[in-house]
mmCIF file of C-alpha atoms in Angstrom:
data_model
loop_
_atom_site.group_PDB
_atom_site.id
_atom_site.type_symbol
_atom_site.label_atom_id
_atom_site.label_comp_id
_atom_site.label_asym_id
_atom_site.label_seq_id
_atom_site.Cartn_x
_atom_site.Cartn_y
_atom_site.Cartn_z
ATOM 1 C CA UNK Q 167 -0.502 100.262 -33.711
ATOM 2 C CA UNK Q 168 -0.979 103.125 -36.540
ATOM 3 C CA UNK Q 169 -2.794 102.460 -39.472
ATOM 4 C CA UNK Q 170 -0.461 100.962 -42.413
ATOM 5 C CA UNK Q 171 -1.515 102.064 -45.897
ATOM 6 C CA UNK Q 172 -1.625 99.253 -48.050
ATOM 7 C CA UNK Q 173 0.573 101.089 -50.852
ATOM 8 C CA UNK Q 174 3.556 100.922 -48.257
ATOM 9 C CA UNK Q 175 2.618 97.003 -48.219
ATOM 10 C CA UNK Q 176 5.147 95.330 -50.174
ATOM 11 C CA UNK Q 177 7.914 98.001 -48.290
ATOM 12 C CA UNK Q 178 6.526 98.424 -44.994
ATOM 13 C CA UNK Q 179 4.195 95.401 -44.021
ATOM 14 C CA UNK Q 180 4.646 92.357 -46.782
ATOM 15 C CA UNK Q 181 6.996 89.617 -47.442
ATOM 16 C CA UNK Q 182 8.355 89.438 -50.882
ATOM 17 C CA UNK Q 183 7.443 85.959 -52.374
ATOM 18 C CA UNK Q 184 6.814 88.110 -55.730
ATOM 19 C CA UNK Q 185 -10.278 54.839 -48.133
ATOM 20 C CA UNK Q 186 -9.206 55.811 -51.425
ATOM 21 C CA UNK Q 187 -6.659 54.113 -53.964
ATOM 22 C CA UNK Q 188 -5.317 57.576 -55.558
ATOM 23 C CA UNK Q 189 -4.163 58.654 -51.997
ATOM 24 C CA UNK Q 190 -2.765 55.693 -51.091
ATOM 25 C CA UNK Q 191 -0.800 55.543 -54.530
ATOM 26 C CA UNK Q 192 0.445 59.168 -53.735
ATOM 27 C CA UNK Q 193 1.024 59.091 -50.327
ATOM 28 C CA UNK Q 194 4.991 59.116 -49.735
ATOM 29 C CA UNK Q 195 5.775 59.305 -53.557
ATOM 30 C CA UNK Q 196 7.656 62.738 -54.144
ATOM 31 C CA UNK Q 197 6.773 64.133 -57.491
ATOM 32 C CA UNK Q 198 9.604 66.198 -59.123
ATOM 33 C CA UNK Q 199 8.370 69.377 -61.722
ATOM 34 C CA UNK Q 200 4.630 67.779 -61.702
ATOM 35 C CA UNK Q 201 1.793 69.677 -60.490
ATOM 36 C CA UNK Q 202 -1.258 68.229 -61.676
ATOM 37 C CA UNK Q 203 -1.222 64.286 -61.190
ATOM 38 C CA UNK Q 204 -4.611 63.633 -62.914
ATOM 39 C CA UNK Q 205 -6.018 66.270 -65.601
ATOM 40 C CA UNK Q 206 -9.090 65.123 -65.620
ATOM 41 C CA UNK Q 207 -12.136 67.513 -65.223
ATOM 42 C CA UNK Q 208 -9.305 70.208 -65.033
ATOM 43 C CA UNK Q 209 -8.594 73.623 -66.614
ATOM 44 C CA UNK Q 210 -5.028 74.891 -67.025
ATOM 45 C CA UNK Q 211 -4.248 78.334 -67.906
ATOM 46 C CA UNK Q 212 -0.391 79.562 -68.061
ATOM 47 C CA UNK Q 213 -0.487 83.087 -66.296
ATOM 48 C CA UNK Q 214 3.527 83.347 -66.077
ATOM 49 C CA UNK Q 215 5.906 80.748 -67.296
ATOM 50 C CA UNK Q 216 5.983 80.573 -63.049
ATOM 51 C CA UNK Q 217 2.642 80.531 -62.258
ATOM 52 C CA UNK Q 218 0.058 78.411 -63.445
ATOM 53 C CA UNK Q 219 -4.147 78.697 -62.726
ATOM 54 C CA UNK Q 220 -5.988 74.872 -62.004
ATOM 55 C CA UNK Q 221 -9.617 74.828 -62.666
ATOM 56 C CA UNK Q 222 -11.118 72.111 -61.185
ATOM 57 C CA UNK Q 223 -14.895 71.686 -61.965
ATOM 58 C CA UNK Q 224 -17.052 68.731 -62.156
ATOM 59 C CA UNK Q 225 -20.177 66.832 -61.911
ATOM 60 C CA UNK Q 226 -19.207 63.149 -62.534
ATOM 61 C CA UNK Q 227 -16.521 62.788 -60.399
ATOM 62 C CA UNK Q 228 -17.479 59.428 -58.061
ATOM 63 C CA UNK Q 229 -15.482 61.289 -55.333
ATOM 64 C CA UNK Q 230 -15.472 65.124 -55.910
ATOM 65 C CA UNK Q 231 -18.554 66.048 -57.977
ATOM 66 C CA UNK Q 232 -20.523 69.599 -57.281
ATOM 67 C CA UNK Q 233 -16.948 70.705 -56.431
ATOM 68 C CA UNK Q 234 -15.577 73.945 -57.588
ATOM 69 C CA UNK Q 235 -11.838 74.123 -57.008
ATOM 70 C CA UNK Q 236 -9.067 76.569 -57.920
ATOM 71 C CA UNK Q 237 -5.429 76.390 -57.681
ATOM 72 C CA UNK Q 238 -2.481 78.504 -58.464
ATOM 73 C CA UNK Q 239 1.020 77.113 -58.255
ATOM 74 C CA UNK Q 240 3.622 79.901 -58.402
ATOM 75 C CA UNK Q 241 7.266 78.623 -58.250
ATOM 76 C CA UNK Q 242 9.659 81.030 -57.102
ATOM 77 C CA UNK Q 243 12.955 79.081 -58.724
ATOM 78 C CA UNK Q 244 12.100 80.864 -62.044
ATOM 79 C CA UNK Q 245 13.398 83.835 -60.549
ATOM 80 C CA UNK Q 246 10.483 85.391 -62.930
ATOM 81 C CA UNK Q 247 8.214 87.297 -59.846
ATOM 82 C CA UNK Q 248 7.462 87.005 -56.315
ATOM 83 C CA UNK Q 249 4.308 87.252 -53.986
ATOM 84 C CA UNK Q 250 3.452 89.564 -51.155
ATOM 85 C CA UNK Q 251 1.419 89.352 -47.673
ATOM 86 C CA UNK Q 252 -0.182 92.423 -47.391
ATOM 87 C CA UNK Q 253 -1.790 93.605 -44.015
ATOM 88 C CA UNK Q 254 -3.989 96.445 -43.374
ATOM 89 C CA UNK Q 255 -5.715 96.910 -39.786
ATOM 90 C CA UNK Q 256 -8.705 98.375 -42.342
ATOM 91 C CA UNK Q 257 -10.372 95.635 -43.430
ATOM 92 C CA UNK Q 258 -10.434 95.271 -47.361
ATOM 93 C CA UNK Q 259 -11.817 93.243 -50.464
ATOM 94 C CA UNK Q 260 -9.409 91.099 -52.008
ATOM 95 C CA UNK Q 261 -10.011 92.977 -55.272
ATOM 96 C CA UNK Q 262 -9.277 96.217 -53.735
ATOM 97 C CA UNK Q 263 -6.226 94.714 -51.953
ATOM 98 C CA UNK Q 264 -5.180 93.371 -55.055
ATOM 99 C CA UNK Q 265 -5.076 97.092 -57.171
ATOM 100 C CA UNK Q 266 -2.554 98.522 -55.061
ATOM 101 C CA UNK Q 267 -0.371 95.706 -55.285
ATOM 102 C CA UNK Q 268 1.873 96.382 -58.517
ATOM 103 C CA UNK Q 269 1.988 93.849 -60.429
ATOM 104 C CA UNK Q 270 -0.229 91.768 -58.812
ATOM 105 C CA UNK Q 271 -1.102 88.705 -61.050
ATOM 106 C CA UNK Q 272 -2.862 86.293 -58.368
ATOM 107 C CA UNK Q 273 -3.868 86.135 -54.772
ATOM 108 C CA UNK Q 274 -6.106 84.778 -52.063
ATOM 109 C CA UNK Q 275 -7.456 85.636 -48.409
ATOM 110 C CA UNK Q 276 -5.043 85.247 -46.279
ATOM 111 C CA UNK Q 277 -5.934 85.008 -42.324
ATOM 112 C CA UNK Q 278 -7.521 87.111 -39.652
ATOM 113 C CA UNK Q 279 -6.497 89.344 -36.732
ATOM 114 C CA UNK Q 280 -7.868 90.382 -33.570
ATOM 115 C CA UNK Q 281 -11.914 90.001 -33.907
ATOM 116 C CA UNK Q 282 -12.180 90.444 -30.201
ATOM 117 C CA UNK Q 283 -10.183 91.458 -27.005
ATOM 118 C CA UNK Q 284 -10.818 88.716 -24.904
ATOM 119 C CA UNK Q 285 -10.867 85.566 -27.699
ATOM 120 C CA UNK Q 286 -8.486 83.654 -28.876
ATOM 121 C CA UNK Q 287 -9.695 83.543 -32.251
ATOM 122 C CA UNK Q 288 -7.047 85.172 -34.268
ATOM 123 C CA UNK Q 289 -3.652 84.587 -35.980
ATOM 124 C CA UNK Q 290 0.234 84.936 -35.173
ATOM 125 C CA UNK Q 291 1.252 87.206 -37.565
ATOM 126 C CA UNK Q 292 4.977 88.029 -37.651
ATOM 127 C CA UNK Q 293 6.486 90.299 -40.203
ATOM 128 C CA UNK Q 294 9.582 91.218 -40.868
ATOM 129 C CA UNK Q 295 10.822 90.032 -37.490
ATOM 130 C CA UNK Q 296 7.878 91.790 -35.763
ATOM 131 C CA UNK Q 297 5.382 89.866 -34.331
ATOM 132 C CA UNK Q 298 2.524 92.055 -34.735
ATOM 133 C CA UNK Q 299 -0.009 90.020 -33.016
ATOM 134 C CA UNK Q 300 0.776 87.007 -30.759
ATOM 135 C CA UNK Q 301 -1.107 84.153 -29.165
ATOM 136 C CA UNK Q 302 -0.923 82.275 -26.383
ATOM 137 C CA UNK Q 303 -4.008 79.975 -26.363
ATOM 138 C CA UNK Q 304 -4.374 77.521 -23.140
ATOM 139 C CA UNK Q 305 -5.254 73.834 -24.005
ATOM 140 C CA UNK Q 306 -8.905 74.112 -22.043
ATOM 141 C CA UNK Q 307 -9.983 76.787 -24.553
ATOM 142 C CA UNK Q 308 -12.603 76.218 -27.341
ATOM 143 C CA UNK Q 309 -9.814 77.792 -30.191
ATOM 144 C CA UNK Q 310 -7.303 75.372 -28.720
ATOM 145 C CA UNK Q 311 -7.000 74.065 -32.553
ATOM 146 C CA UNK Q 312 -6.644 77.025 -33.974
ATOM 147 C CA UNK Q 313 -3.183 77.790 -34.706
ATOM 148 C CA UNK Q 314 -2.339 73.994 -35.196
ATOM 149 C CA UNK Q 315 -0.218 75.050 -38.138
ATOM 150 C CA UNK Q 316 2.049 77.852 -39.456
ATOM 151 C CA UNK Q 317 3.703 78.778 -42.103
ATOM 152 C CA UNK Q 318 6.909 80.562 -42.652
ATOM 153 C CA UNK Q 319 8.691 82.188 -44.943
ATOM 154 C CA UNK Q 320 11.684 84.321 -46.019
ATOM 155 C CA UNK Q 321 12.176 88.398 -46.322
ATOM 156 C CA UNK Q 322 12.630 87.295 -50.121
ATOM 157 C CA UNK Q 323 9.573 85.527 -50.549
ATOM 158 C CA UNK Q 324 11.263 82.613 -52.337
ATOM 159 C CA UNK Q 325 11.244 79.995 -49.227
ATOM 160 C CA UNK Q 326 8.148 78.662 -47.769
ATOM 161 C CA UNK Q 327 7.255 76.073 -45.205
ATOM 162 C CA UNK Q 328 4.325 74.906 -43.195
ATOM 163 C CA UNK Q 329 4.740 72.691 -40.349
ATOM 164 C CA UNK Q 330 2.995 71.910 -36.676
ATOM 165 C CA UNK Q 331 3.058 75.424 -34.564
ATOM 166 C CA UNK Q 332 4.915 74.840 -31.639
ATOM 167 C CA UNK Q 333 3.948 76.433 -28.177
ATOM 168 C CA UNK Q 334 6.191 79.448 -27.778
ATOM 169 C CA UNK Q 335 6.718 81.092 -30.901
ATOM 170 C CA UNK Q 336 9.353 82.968 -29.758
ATOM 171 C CA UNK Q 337 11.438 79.279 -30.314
ATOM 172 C CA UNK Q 338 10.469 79.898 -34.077
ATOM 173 C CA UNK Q 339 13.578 82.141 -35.937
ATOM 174 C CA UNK Q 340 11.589 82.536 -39.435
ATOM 175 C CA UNK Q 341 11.222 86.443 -39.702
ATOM 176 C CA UNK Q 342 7.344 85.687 -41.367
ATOM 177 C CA UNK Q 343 4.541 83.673 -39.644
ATOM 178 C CA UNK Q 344 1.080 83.361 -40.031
ATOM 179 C CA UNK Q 345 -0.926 80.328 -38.273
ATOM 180 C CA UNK Q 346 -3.501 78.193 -39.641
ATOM 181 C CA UNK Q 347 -5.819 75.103 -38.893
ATOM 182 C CA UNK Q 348 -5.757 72.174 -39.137
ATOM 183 C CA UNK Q 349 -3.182 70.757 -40.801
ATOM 184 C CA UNK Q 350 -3.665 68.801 -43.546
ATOM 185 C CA UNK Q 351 -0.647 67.484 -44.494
ATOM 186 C CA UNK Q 352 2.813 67.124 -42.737
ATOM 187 C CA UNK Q 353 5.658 66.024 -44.321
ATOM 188 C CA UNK Q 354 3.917 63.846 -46.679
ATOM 189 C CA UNK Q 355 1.278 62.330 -44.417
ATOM 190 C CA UNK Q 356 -2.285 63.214 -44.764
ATOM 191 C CA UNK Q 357 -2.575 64.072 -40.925
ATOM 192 C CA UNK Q 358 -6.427 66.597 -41.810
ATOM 193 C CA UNK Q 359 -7.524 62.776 -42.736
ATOM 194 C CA UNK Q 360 -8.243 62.378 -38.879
ATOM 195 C CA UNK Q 361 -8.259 65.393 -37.502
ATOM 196 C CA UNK Q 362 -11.617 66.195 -37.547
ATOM 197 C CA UNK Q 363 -12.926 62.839 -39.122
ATOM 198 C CA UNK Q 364 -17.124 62.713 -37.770
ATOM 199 C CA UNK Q 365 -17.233 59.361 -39.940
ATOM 200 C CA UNK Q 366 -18.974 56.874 -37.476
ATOM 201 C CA UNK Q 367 -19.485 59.906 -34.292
ATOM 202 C CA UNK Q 368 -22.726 59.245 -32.796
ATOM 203 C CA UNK Q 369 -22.979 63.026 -32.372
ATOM 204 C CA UNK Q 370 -25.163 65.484 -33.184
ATOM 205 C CA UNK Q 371 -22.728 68.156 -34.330
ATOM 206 C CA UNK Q 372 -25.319 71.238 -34.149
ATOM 207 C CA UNK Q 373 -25.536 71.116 -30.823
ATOM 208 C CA UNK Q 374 -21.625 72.004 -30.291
ATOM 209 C CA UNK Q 375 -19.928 75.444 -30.158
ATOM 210 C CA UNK Q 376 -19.480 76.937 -33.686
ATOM 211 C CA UNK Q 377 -15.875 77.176 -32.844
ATOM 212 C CA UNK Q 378 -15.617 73.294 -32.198
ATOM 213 C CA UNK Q 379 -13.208 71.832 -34.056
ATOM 214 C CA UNK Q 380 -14.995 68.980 -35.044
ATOM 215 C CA UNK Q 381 -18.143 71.084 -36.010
ATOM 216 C CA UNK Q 382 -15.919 73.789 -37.556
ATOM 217 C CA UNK Q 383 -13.510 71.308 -39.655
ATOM 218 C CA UNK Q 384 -15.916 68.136 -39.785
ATOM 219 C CA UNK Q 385 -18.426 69.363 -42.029
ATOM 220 C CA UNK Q 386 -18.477 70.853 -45.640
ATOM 221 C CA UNK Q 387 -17.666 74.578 -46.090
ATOM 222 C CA UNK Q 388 -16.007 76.915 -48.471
ATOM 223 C CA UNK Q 389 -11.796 76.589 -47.558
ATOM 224 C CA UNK Q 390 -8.914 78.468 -48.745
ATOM 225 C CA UNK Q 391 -5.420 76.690 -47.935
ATOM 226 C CA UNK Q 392 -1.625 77.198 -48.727
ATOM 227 C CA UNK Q 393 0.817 74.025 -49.450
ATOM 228 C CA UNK Q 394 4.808 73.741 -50.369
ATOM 229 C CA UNK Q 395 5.346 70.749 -52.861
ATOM 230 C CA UNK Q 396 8.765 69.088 -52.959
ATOM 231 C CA UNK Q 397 10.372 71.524 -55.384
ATOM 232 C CA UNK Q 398 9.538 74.426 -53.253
ATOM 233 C CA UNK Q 399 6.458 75.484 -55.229
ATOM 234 C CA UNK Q 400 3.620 77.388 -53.166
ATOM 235 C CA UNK Q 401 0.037 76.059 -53.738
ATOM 236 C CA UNK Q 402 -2.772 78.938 -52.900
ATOM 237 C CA UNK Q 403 -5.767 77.000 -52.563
ATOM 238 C CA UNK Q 404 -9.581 77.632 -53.206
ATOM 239 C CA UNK Q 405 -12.553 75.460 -52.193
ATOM 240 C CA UNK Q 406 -15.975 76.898 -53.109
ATOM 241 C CA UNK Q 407 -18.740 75.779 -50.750
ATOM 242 C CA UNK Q 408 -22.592 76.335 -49.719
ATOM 243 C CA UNK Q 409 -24.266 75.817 -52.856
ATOM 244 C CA UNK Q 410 -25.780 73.114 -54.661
ATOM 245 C CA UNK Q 411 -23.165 73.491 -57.796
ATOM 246 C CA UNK Q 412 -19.975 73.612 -55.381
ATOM 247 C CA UNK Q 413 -21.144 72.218 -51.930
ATOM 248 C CA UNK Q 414 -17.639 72.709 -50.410
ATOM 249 C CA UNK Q 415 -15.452 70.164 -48.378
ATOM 250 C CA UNK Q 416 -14.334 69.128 -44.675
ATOM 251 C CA UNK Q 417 -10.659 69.050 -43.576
ATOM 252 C CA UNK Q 418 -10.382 65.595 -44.140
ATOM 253 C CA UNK Q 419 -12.121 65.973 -47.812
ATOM 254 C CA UNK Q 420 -9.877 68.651 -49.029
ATOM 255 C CA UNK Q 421 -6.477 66.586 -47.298
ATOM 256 C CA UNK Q 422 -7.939 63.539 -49.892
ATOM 257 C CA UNK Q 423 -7.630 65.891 -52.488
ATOM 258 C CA UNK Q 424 -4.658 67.922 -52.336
ATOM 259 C CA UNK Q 425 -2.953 64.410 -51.718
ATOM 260 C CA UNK Q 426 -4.747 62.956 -54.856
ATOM 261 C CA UNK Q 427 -4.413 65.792 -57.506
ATOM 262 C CA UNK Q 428 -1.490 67.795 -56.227
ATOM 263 C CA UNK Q 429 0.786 65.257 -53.661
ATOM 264 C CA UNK Q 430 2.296 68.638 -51.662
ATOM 265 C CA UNK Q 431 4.955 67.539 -48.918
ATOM 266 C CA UNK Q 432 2.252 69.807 -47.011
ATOM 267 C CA UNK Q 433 -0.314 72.076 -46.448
ATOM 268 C CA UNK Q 434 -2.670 73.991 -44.004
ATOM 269 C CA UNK Q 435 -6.063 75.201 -44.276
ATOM 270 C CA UNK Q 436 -6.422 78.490 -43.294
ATOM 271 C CA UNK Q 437 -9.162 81.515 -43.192
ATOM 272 C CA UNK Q 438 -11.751 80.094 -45.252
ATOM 273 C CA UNK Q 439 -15.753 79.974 -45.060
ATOM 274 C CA UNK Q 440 -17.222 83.510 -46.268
ATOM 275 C CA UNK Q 441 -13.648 84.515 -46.300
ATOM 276 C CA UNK Q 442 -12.847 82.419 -49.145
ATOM 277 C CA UNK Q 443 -11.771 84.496 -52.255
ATOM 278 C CA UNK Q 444 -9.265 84.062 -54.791
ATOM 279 C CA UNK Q 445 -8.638 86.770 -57.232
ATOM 280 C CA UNK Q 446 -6.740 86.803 -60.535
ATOM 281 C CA UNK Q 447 -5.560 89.741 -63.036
ATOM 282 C CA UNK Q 448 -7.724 90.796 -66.102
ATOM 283 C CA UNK Q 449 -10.759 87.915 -65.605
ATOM 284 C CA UNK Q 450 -13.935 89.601 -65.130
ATOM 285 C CA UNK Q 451 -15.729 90.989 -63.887
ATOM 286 C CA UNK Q 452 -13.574 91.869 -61.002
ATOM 287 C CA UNK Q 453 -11.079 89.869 -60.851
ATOM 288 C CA UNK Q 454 -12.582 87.658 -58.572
ATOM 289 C CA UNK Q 455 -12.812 84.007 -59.941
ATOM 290 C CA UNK Q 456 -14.660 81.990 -57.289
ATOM 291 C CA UNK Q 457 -17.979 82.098 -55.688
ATOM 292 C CA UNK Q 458 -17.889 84.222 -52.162
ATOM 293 C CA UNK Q 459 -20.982 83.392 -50.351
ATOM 294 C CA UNK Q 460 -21.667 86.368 -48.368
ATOM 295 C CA UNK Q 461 -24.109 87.891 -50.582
ATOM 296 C CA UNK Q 462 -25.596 84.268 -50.850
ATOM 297 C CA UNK Q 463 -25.422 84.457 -54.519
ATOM 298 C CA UNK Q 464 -23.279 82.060 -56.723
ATOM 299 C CA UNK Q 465 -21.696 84.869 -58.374
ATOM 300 C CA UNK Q 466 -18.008 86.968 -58.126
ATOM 301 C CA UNK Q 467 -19.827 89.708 -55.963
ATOM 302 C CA UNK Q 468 -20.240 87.790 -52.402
ATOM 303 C CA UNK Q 469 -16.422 89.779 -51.180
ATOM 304 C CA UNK Q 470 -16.101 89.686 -47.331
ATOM 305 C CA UNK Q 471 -13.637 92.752 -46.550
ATOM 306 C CA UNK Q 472 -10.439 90.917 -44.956
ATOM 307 C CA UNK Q 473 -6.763 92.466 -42.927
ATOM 308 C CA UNK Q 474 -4.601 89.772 -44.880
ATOM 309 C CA UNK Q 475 -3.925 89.049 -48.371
ATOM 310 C CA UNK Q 476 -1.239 86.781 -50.039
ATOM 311 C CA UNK Q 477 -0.736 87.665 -53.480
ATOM 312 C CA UNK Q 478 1.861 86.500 -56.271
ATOM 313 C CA UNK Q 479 3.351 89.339 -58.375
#
C-alpha cells in the first residue's frame, strides 16, 4: 500500500464524523439529552455547543479514587462539526496527528495495524468501503479476543454503532470499521462486567501470556474506549493508569463506570495501555490532556507515536 499523507486524511483516508447500586439503578434505564448522571468530583468544560470535555478526578471516591478520567461527548445532531479517523502507515503522535487536521477541536488514539506478519494482533480497518487490513483470527489463537467488538460508522460521520464483530466481515455492509476488545457494553448490558472478571481465580496471572485476555483485560491499566449513548452521541473515552495518582482500571472496572456516570447503550475498549492519549485544542502545553506513560513520567510528554486517530472537528 503507498504511503497516505495525513493532509489527504479527511479526503483520502478518514470518515467524516466532524455489586454496585448505581449500576444496577442505570442498567436498562435510557437517558434522553443527559450525559453526566452524577457530577460529582467532575469538571465540565463546553468546547462547542456539540461537544462537551468531562474531567473526572478524585481521591475520595469509595469506588473510583486515584482515578483520572476524561471524556468528550460530541453529538453530531447539532449539525455544528464532525470528527475524522485519520490513518497514516507512519506512525504519529496524537498531537502531531491532530495539527493537520483542520479544525480539529478533540481526539484520541484510535487502534493499531499490522505490528507483525505472522500475528494476529491488529485491527479490521475498513474505510470508505476498503478494507485496508483484514483479519481472520482462528478460535485456538492467543488474540482470539481481540476483535470481540467493532464499530461502524457512516461516510458522513454522523452515525455510529458498536456491536459484537461477527466472523466474516465481509457479512458487515457499514463502509467504516475498526475492531476493538472487549466489549463493555452491548445494548445496554454491562457484558466487560464478566468478561475478564479474575474476582475469586485462584490464578496467578503473571505467569500467563501478555496477550491473555484475562491478564491483558483483568488487571488495571491505562484504557481508551469509544461508546454511542441513546441519542446517538459518541463518547471518546480516557482512562489514565500506572501511577499512584491515577492507577488505571480493568475491563470490568471501566464497564462499572461508563454504566454508572455515563449509561451508553454501548461501548468498546479499544487501543489503550501506553497508547492511551487524548488531545484537546489550545490546553497546554501540547494539547495533550492526560498522562501517557511511556516516558514513565506523570506528565503530557509520555506520546507513543500511533497509525490511527479519531478526532472531532
Amino acid at each position: 500500500m503507498q504511503k497516505l499523507k495525513i493532509g489527504l486524511a479527511a479526503a483520502l483516508m478518514a470518515f467524516a464524523l466532524g455489586s454496585c447500586k448505581t449500576y444496577q439503578q442505570g442498567y436498562g434505564k435510557n437517558n434522553s439529552e443527559v450525559d453526566l448522571l452524577e457530577k460529582a468530583d467532575w469538571k465540565i468544560d463546553t468546547l462547542r455547543k456539540d461537544v462537551i470535555w468531562y474531567q473526572y478526578s478524585s481521591t475520595t471516591n469509595p469506588e473510583f479514587a486515584y482515578q483520572n478520567v476524561n471524556v468528550v461527548s460530541f453529538n453530531p445532531k447539532a449539525k455544528l462539526g464532525n470528527a475524522v479517523l485519520a490513518y497514516e502507515k507512519e506512525k504519529d503522535s496524537l498531537s502531531v496527528f491532530a495539527s493537520k487536521i483542520p479544525g480539529a477541536l478533540a481526539g484520541i488514539n484510535a487502534t493499531y495495524f499490522i505490528e507483525k506478519k505472522d500475528s494476529a494482533d491488529y485491527m479490521h480497518l475498513r474505510l470508505k468501503g476498503k478494507d485496508l487490513q483484514q483479519v481472520k483470527v482462528p478460535k485456538s489463537s492467543i488474540y482470539w479476543w481481540k476483535h470481540q467488538g467493532m464499530m461502524t460508522f457512516n461516510n458522513e460521520g454522523t452515525q455510529f454503532d458498536i456491536q459484537f464483530s461477527p466472523e466474516n466481515f465481509a457479512s458487515v455492509k457499514s463502509e467504516n470499521i475498526i475492531t476493538g476488545a472487549p466489549m463493555l457494553i452491548a445494548d445496554y448490558k454491562p457484558v466487560g462486567l464478566s468478561f475478564a472478571d479474575t474476582s475469586g481465580l485462584k490464578l496467578d496471572l503473571k505467569k500467563l501470556h501478555y496477550e491473555h485476555y484475562l491478564k491483558h483485560q483483568g488487571v488495571r491499566h491505562p484504557r481508551t474506549a469509544v461508546a454511542v449513548t441513546k441519542t446517538g452521541k459518541l463518547l471518546l473515552i480516557t482512562v489514565d493508569g500506572r501511577n499512584a495518582a491515577a492507577k488505571g482500571m480493568s475491563a470490568k472496572e471501566l464497564t462499572q463506570f461508563l454504566v454508572r456516570y455515563f449509561n451508553p447503550k454501548s461501548a468498546m475498549n479499544i487501543d489503550g495501555g501506553g497508547s492511551t492519549m487524548m488531545w484537546i485544542k489550545g490546553q497546554v502545553p501540547n494539547g495533550i490532556v492526560n498522562y501517557p506513560t511511556d516516558n514513565k513520567k506523570f506528565d503530557h510528554y509520555g506520546q507513543r507515536q500511533v497509525e490511527t486517530a479519531l478526532f472531532i472537528k
